[in-house]
């Protein structure tokens, strides 16, 4: 699940809980814009661009 992946990455990167949740949400939002499972997982650059 892309939300969980983003959240866990945030936690292990030292982000706060709120920042980690935002990262998870951004990962999930980017994922649902594409078809497929593995192919829909966003790259870090896509998530960063989405967050702004």
N, CA, C and O of each residue as an XYZ file, in Angstrom:
208
protein
N       0.846     -1.173      0.000
C       0.000      0.000      0.000
C       0.891      1.235      0.000
O       1.797      1.367      0.822
N       0.620      2.117     -0.920
C       1.495      3.275     -1.083
C       1.434      4.239      0.098
O       2.439      4.863      0.436
N       0.265      4.369      0.730
C       0.185      5.237      1.906
C       1.137      4.749      2.990
O       1.899      5.529      3.562
N       1.083      3.460      3.261
C       1.927      2.881      4.307
C       3.400      3.044      3.966
O       4.211      3.364      4.835
N       3.743      2.826      2.706
C       5.141      2.979      2.283
C       5.629      4.405      2.520
O       6.726      4.612      3.039
N       4.817      5.382      2.143
C       5.199      6.778      2.349
C       5.305      7.138      3.817
O       6.230      7.837      4.229
N       4.353      6.656      4.607
C       4.360      6.933      6.042
C       5.595      6.338      6.709
O       6.268      7.010      7.490
N       5.890      5.082      6.400
C       7.054      4.404      7.003
C       8.352      5.094      6.582
O       9.264      5.255      7.393
N       8.432      5.499      5.314
C       9.631      6.207      4.862
C       9.808      7.495      5.662
O      10.920      7.838      6.063
N       8.714      8.198      5.887
C       8.784      9.424      6.674
C       9.258      9.175      8.093
O      10.108      9.905      8.603
N       8.717      8.155      8.729
C       9.101      7.821     10.106
C      10.583      7.475     10.174
O      11.305      7.981     11.033
N      11.036      6.611      9.267
C      12.439      6.195      9.294
C      13.392      7.291      8.830
O      14.597      7.210      9.065
N      12.851      8.319      8.170
C      13.684      9.447      7.752
C      13.757     10.531      8.821
O      14.431     11.546      8.646
N      13.053     10.304      9.936
C      13.105     11.260     11.034
C      12.059     12.360     10.969
O      12.158     13.342     11.705
N      11.059     12.220     10.106
C      10.002     13.220     10.036
C       9.072     13.079     11.236
O       9.016     12.026     11.871
N       8.349     14.143     11.536
C       7.356     14.075     12.604
C       6.197     13.197     12.143
O       6.095     12.847     10.967
N       5.330     12.851     13.086
C       4.162     12.037     12.733
C       3.299     12.759     11.698
O       2.833     12.142     10.741
N       3.089     14.051     11.883
C       2.271     14.815     10.936
C       2.910     14.853      9.549
O       2.224     14.672      8.543
N       4.210     15.087      9.495
C       4.909     15.110      8.211
C       4.872     13.742      7.540
O       4.716     13.645      6.323
N       5.015     12.695      8.331
C       4.970     11.332      7.795
C       3.591     11.015      7.231
O       3.476     10.375      6.186
N       2.549     11.462      7.919
C       1.187     11.265      7.416
C       0.971     12.011      6.105
O       0.337     11.490      5.187
N       1.494     13.223      6.018
C       1.376     13.993      4.771
C       2.113     13.302      3.636
O       1.627     13.275      2.505
N       3.277     12.746      3.926
C       4.032     12.022      2.906
C       3.257     10.790      2.451
O       3.182     10.508      1.255
N       2.685     10.064      3.394
C       1.865      8.905      3.052
C       0.685      9.284      2.183
O       0.394      8.611      1.194
N       0.003     10.359      2.547
C      -1.134     10.824      1.751
C      -0.707     11.231      0.349
O      -1.411     10.947     -0.620
N       0.431     11.889      0.234
C       0.919     12.297     -1.081
C       1.252     11.078     -1.940
O       0.946     11.056     -3.132
N       1.870     10.076     -1.346
C       2.176      8.843     -2.088
C       0.899      8.185     -2.591
O       0.819      7.772     -3.748
N      -0.095      8.091     -1.723
C      -1.365      7.476     -2.111
C      -2.059      8.285     -3.198
O      -2.604      7.715     -4.143
N      -2.043      9.600     -3.074
C      -2.686     10.452     -4.071
C      -2.028     10.303     -5.439
O      -2.718     10.250     -6.457
N      -0.717     10.236     -5.467
C      -0.010     10.041     -6.740
C      -0.318      8.668     -7.329
O      -0.436      8.529     -8.546
N      -0.445      7.669     -6.488
C      -0.688      6.301     -6.945
C      -2.039      6.153     -7.627
O      -2.143      5.475     -8.649
N      -3.068      6.773     -7.082
C      -4.412      6.584     -7.641
C      -4.623      7.314     -8.958
O      -5.691      7.202     -9.561
N      -3.623      8.060     -9.412
C      -3.752      8.734    -10.706
C      -3.324      7.845    -11.863
O      -3.415      8.250    -13.022
N      -2.853      6.621    -11.557
C      -2.339      5.719    -12.588
C      -3.010      4.357    -12.502
O      -3.555      3.985    -11.463
N      -2.966      3.624    -13.596
C      -3.479      2.258    -13.636
C      -2.382      1.294    -13.198
O      -1.195      1.568    -13.369
N      -2.789      0.176    -12.639
C      -1.839     -0.872    -12.283
C      -1.483     -0.853    -10.811
O      -1.915      0.017    -10.054
N      -0.696     -1.819    -10.431
C      -0.284     -1.932     -9.033
C       1.141     -1.427     -8.881
O       1.362     -0.300     -8.438
N       2.103     -2.256     -9.245
C       3.508     -1.844     -9.089
C       3.846     -0.658     -9.977
O       4.619      0.213     -9.576
N       3.281     -0.611    -11.175
C       3.614      0.479    -12.095
C       3.057      1.822    -11.642
O       3.513      2.868    -12.104
N       2.078      1.805    -10.743
C       1.480      3.053    -10.264
C       2.245      3.671     -9.100
O       2.019      4.834     -8.765
N       3.141      2.915     -8.482
C       3.894      3.457     -7.345
C       4.732      4.651     -7.814
O       5.508      4.527     -8.761
N       4.579      5.800     -7.160
C       5.288      6.998     -7.607
C       6.761      6.998     -7.215
O       7.169      6.358     -6.246
N       7.531      7.720     -7.981
C       8.937      7.949     -7.644
C       8.998      9.104     -6.633
O       8.054      9.883     -6.501
N      10.103      9.191     -5.942
C      10.272     10.258     -4.940
C      10.093     11.638     -5.559
O       9.514     12.534     -4.945
N      10.593     11.800     -6.776
C      10.484     13.100     -7.446
C       9.029     13.471     -7.718
O       8.663     14.643     -7.622
N       8.198     12.487     -8.057
C       6.776     12.748     -8.291
C       6.087     13.199     -7.005
O       5.278     14.127     -7.014
N       6.413     12.538     -5.914
C       5.800     12.876     -4.625
C       6.247     14.269     -4.188
O       5.434     15.060     -3.711
N       7.518     14.568     -4.345
C       8.033     15.894     -3.976
C       7.352     16.988     -4.785
O       7.000     18.039     -4.250
N       7.168     16.737     -6.070
C       6.500     17.709     -6.937
C       5.045     17.886     -6.506
O       4.532     19.005     -6.506
N       4.377     16.787     -6.138
C       2.987     16.839     -5.695
C       2.848     17.656     -4.413
O       1.924     18.457     -4.273
N       3.772     17.447     -3.482
C       3.726     18.164     -2.202
C       4.004     19.650     -2.409
O       3.427     20.509     -1.742
N       4.900     19.925     -3.348
C       5.203     21.312     -3.666
C       6.356     21.831     -2.953
O       6.720     22.993     -3.131
